[in-house]
């Protein structure tokens, strides 16, 4: 088990299979999931982008990409961050465009 991720790859897969099963059986049920993985967040109907306990934006993945004029959800999240944090991401990953 990875200390950073908390779940093994197999456990993550089982978790998402369970969530998908619940959503198929209970279409009127809300499922609240927190993740730092944008590829997982893409699966959600509605997102709340947060930083340090502050809500930065809400909407679908497509709405957040459009709102921030970003190609990916990860770029959208970075573009929602305060300027100093955006700059830190740019320095640590030169492929990030803001």
GROMACS .gro file of C-alpha atoms in nm:
model
   98
    1UNK     CA    1   0.000   0.000   0.000
    2UNK     CA    2   0.128   0.344  -0.092
    3UNK     CA    3   0.157   0.592   0.195
    4UNK     CA    4   0.065   0.883  -0.034
    5UNK     CA    5  -0.229   0.723  -0.206
    6UNK     CA    6  -0.375   0.527   0.082
    7UNK     CA    7  -0.514   0.250  -0.141
    8UNK     CA    8  -0.352  -0.007  -0.364
    9UNK     CA    9  -0.430   0.007  -0.736
   10UNK     CA   10  -0.653  -0.299  -0.692
   11UNK     CA   11  -0.838  -0.140  -0.399
   12UNK     CA   12  -0.894   0.181  -0.596
   13UNK     CA   13  -1.038  -0.021  -0.883
   14UNK     CA   14  -1.271  -0.208  -0.646
   15UNK     CA   15  -1.377   0.123  -0.487
   16UNK     CA   16  -1.471   0.273  -0.825
   17UNK     CA   17  -1.652  -0.046  -0.929
   18UNK     CA   18  -1.857  -0.017  -0.608
   19UNK     CA   19  -1.933   0.353  -0.671
   20UNK     CA   20  -2.039   0.277  -1.031
   21UNK     CA   21  -2.261  -0.006  -0.908
   22UNK     CA   22  -2.429   0.218  -0.649
   23UNK     CA   23  -2.487   0.491  -0.907
   24UNK     CA   24  -2.646   0.245  -1.149
   25UNK     CA   25  -2.881   0.098  -0.887
   26UNK     CA   26  -2.966   0.425  -0.712
   27UNK     CA   27  -2.976   0.692  -0.983
   28UNK     CA   28  -3.137   0.942  -0.744
   29UNK     CA   29  -2.868   0.896  -0.478
   30UNK     CA   30  -2.583   1.141  -0.432
   31UNK     CA   31  -2.240   0.995  -0.368
   32UNK     CA   32  -1.984   1.229  -0.212
   33UNK     CA   33  -1.621   1.145  -0.290
   34UNK     CA   34  -1.309   1.351  -0.223
   35UNK     CA   35  -1.005   1.300  -0.445
   36UNK     CA   36  -0.691   1.482  -0.546
   37UNK     CA   37  -0.673   1.283  -0.870
   38UNK     CA   38  -0.813   1.478  -1.163
   39UNK     CA   39  -0.863   1.163  -1.374
   40UNK     CA   40  -1.099   1.043  -1.102
   41UNK     CA   41  -1.270   1.381  -1.071
   42UNK     CA   42  -1.350   1.368  -1.444
   43UNK     CA   43  -1.597   1.087  -1.362
   44UNK     CA   44  -1.810   1.307  -1.135
   45UNK     CA   45  -2.128   1.487  -1.238
   46UNK     CA   46  -2.055   1.786  -1.015
   47UNK     CA   47  -1.726   1.913  -0.875
   48UNK     CA   48  -1.628   2.144  -0.594
   49UNK     CA   49  -1.270   2.264  -0.644
   50UNK     CA   50  -1.119   2.350  -0.305
   51UNK     CA   51  -0.789   2.477  -0.173
   52UNK     CA   52  -0.703   2.501   0.196
   53UNK     CA   53  -1.070   2.464   0.290
   54UNK     CA   54  -1.185   2.740   0.053
   55UNK     CA   55  -1.426   2.671  -0.233
   56UNK     CA   56  -1.266   2.798  -0.553
   57UNK     CA   57  -1.536   2.695  -0.801
   58UNK     CA   58  -1.820   2.450  -0.860
   59UNK     CA   59  -1.962   2.288  -1.171
   60UNK     CA   60  -1.910   2.001  -1.409
   61UNK     CA   61  -1.560   1.919  -1.531
   62UNK     CA   62  -1.645   2.079  -1.866
   63UNK     CA   63  -1.778   2.394  -1.697
   64UNK     CA   64  -1.460   2.430  -1.491
   65UNK     CA   65  -1.243   2.383  -1.802
   66UNK     CA   66  -1.448   2.643  -1.990
   67UNK     CA   67  -1.452   2.887  -1.698
   68UNK     CA   68  -1.072   2.879  -1.676
   69UNK     CA   69  -1.007   2.835  -2.050
   70UNK     CA   70  -0.812   2.518  -1.973
   71UNK     CA   71  -0.757   2.206  -2.182
   72UNK     CA   72  -0.754   1.971  -1.882
   73UNK     CA   73  -0.917   1.956  -1.542
   74UNK     CA   74  -0.573   1.966  -1.379
   75UNK     CA   75  -0.494   2.292  -1.560
   76UNK     CA   76  -0.835   2.428  -1.459
   77UNK     CA   77  -0.766   2.356  -1.093
   78UNK     CA   78  -0.423   2.519  -1.111
   79UNK     CA   79  -0.574   2.822  -1.284
   80UNK     CA   80  -0.823   2.858  -0.998
   81UNK     CA   81  -0.546   2.876  -0.736
   82UNK     CA   82  -0.417   3.205  -0.595
   83UNK     CA   83  -0.142   3.354  -0.812
   84UNK     CA   84   0.150   3.257  -0.585
   85UNK     CA   85   0.041   2.893  -0.589
   86UNK     CA   86  -0.009   2.899  -0.967
   87UNK     CA   87   0.344   3.029  -1.007
   88UNK     CA   88   0.478   2.754  -0.781
   89UNK     CA   89   0.311   2.495  -1.007
   90UNK     CA   90   0.465   2.657  -1.314
   91UNK     CA   91   0.812   2.644  -1.159
   92UNK     CA   92   0.774   2.281  -1.051
   93UNK     CA   93   0.617   2.164  -1.380
   94UNK     CA   94   0.713   2.368  -1.688
   95UNK     CA   95   0.451   2.182  -1.896
   96UNK     CA   96   0.171   2.350  -1.699
   97UNK     CA   97   0.030   2.644  -1.891
   98UNK     CA   98  -0.175   2.910  -1.715
   0.00000   0.00000   0.00000
